[in-house]
Coordinates of C-alpha atoms in Angstrom, one line a residue:
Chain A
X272 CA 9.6 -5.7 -161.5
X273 CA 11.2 -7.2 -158.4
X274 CA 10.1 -10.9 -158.1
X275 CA 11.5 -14.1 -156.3
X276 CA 9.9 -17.2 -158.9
X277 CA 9.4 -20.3 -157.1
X278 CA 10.0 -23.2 -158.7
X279 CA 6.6 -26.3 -159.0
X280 CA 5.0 -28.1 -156.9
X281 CA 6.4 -31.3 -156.1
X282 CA 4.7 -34.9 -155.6
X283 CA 7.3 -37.4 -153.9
X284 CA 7.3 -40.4 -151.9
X285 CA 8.9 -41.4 -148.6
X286 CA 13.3 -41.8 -149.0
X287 CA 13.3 -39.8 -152.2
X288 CA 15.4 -36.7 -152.7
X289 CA 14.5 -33.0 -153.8
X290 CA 15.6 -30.1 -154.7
X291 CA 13.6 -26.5 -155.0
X292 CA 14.7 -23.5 -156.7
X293 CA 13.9 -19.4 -156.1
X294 CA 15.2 -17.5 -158.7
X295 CA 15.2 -13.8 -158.2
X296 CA 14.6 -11.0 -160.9
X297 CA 14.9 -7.4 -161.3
X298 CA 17.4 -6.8 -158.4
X299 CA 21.3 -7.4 -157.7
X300 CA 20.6 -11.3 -156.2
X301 CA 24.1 -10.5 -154.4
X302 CA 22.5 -7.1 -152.3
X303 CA 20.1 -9.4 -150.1
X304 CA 20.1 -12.5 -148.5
X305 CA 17.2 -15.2 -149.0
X306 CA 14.8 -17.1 -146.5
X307 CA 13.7 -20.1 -147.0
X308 CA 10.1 -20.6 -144.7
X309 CA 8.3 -23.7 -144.3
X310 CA 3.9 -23.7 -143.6
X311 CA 2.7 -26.9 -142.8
X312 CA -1.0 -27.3 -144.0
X313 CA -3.0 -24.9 -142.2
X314 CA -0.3 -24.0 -139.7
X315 CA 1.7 -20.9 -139.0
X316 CA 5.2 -19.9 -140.7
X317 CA 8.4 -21.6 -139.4
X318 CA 11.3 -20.2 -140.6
X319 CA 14.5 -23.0 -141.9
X320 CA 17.4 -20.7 -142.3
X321 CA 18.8 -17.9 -144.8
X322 CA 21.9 -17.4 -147.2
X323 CA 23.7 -14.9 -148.4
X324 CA 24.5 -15.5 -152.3
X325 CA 27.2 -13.2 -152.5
X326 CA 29.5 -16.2 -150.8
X327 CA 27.0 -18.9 -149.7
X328 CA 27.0 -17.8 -146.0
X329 CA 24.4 -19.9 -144.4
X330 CA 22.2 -19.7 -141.5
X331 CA 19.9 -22.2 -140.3
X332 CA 17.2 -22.6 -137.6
X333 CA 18.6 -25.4 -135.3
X334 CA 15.3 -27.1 -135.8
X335 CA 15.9 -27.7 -139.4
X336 CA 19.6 -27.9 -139.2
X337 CA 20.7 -31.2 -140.9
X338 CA 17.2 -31.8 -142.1
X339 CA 17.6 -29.4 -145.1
X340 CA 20.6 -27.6 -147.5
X341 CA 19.7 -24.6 -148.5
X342 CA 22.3 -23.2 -151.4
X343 CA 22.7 -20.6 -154.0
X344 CA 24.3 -20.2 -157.4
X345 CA 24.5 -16.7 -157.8
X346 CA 25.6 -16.6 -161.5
X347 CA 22.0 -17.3 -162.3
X348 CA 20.4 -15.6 -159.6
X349 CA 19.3 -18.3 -157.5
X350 CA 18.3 -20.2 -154.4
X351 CA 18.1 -23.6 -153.6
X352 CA 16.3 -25.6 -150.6
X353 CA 17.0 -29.4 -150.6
X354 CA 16.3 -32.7 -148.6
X355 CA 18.3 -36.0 -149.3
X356 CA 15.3 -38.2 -148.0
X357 CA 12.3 -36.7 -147.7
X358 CA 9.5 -37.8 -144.9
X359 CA 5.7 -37.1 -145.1
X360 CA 6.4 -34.8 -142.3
X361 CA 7.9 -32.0 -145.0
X362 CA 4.6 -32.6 -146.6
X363 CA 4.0 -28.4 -146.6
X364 CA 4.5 -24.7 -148.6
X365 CA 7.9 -23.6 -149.0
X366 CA 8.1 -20.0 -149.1
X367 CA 11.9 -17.8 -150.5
X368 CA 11.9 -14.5 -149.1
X369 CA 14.7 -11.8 -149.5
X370 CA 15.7 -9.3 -147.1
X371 CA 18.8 -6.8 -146.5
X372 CA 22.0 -8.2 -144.1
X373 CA 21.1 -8.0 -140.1
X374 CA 17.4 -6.7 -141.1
X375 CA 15.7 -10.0 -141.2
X376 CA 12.8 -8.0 -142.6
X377 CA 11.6 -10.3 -145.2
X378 CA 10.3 -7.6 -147.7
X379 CA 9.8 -9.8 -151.6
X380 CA 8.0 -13.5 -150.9
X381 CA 7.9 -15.8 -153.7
X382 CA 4.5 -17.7 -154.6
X383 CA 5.5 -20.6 -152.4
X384 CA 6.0 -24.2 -154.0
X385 CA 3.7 -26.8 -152.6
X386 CA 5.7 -30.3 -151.6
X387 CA 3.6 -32.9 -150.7
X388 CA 4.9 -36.2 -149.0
X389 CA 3.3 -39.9 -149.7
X390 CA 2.9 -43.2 -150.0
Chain B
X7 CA 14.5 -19.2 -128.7
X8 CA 12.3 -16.2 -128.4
X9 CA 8.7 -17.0 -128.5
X10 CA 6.1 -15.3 -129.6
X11 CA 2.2 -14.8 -128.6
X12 CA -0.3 -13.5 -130.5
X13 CA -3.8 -12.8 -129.3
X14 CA -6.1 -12.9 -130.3
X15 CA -5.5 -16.4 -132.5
X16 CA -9.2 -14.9 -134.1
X17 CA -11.2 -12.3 -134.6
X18 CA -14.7 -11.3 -136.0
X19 CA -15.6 -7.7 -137.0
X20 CA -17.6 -5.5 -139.0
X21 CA -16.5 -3.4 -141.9
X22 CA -15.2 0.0 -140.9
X23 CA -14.6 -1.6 -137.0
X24 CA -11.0 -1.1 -135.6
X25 CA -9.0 -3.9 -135.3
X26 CA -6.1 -4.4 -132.5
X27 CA -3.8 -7.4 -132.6
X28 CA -1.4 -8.1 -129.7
X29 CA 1.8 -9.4 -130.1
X30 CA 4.2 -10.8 -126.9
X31 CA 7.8 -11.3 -127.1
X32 CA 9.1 -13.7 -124.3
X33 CA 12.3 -11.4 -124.0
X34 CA 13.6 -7.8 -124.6
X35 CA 13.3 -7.5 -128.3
X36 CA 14.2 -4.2 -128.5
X37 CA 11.8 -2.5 -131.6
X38 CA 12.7 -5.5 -133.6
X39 CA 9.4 -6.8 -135.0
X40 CA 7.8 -7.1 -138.2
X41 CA 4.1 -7.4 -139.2
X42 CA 3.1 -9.7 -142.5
X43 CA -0.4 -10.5 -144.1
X44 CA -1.5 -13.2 -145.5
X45 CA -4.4 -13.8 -147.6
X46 CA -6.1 -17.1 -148.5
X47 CA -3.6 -18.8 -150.7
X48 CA -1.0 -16.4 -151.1
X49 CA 2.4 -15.7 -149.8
X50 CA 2.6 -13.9 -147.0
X51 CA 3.2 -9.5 -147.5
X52 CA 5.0 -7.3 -145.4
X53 CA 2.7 -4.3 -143.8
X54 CA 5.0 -2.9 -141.0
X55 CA 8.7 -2.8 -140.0
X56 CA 10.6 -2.1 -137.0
X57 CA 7.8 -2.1 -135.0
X58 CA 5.9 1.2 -136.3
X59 CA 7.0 2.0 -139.9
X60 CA 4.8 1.6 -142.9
X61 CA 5.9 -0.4 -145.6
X62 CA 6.2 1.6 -149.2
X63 CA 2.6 1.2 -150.9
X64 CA 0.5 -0.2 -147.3
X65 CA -2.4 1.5 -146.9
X66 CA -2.1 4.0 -144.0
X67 CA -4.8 2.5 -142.2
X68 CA -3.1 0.1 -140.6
X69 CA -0.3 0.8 -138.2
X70 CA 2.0 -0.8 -135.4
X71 CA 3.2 0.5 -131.9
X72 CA 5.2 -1.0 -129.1
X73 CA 9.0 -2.1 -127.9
X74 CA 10.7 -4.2 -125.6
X75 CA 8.4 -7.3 -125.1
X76 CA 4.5 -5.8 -126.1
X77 CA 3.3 -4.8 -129.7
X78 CA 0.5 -3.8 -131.1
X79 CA -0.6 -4.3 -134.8
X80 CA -4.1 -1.9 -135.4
X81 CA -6.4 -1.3 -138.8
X82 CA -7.7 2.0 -137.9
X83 CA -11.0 0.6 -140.4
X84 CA -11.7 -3.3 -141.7
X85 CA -11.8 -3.0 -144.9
X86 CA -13.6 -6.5 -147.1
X87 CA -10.0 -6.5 -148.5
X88 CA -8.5 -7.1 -145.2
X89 CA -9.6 -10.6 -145.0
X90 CA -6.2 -12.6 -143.8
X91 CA -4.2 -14.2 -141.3
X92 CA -1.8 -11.9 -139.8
X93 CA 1.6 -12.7 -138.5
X94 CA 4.4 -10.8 -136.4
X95 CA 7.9 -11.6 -136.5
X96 CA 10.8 -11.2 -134.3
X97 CA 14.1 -10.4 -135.8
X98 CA 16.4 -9.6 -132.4
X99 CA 17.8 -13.0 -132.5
X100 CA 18.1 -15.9 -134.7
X101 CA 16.5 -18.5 -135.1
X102 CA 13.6 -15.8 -136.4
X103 CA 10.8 -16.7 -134.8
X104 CA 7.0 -15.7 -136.0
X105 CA 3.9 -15.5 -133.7
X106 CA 0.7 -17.7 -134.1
X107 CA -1.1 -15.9 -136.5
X108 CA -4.5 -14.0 -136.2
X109 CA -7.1 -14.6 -138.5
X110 CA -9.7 -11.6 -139.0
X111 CA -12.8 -12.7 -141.1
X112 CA -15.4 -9.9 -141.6
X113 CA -18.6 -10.2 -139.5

């Protein structure tokens, strides 16, 4: 079966680092690019930028450019979203997606991994 | 960035009712525009592709029309299941850019 797996949620506080993983089965991880897409708490999707496995070509929405990393290791098949100082702002769903090159047609969702921000 | 509008931003109808969602592109997107569901807690699923083409396994009830800046997401008959927020999604240019959402509850 074709499945992205999210990594946990996450509980963190203001300053701190983290690092989320999507790691993608029953498909060649290197035929599709992944999405990363954020949902603040009962708010609409906002997508934070894409990568391509094969060779780490990145993409990112200038609104999350520099806020975020995204990464892949494709020898194990998966995805990476990070933050070096997290605010309570991020505080939200992260959703991996996959879709073909140029398509942008975001066709297998993971579960989503819950980050919440706090004091 | 291309923006997106969705109307309406809710909807109330009764089972076997059709449903029409309108999406607005602020520019020319060509046919490039994707509609997703999501249910209550769930990630969101894609239900239409390029503007009008069914994804594999989506019931054939629901269907989308349109090009260049107006779209049209329909469920030919509101099923209980149907229960969700649903999205559309520009893919012309990046940064990809999602509408509102639409939230159809049953009445």
């Amino acid at each position: 079966e074709v499945q992205l797996v999210q990594s946990g949620a996450e509980v963190k506080k203001p300053g701190e680092s983290l690092k989320i993983s999507c790691k993608g089965f029953g498909y060649s991880f290197t035929f599709y690019w992944i999405g990363w897409v954020r949902q603040m708490p009962g708010k609409g999707l906002e997508w934070m930028g894409i990568i391509y496995p094969g060779d780490s070509d990145t993409r990112y929405n200038p609104s999350f450019q520099g806020q975020v990393t995204i990464s892949a290791d494709k020898s194990i098949s998966t995805a990476y979203l990070q933050w070096s100082s997290l605010k309570a702002s991020d505080t939200a769903i992260y959703y991996c997606a996959r879709t073909e090159f140029d398509r942008y047609t975001f066709d297998i969702w993971g579960q989503g991994t819950m980050v919440s921000v706090s004091s | 960035d291309i923006q997106m509008t969705q109307s309406p931003s809710s909807l109330s109808a009764s089972v076997g009712d059709r449903v029409t969602i309108t999406c607005q592109a602020s520019q020319d997107i060509n046919n490039f525009l994707n509609w997703y569901q999501q249910k209550p807690g769930k990630a969101p699923k894609l239900l239409i592709y390029d503007a009008s083409n069914l994804e594999t396994g989506v019931p054939s009830r629901f269907s989308g029309s349109g090009s260049g800046t107006d779209f049209t997401f329909t469920i030919s008959s509101l099923q209980p299941e149907d229960i969700a927020t649903y999205y559309c999604q520009q893919y012309d240019n990046l940064p990809l850019t999602f509408g509102g959402g639409t939230k159809v509850e049953i009445k």
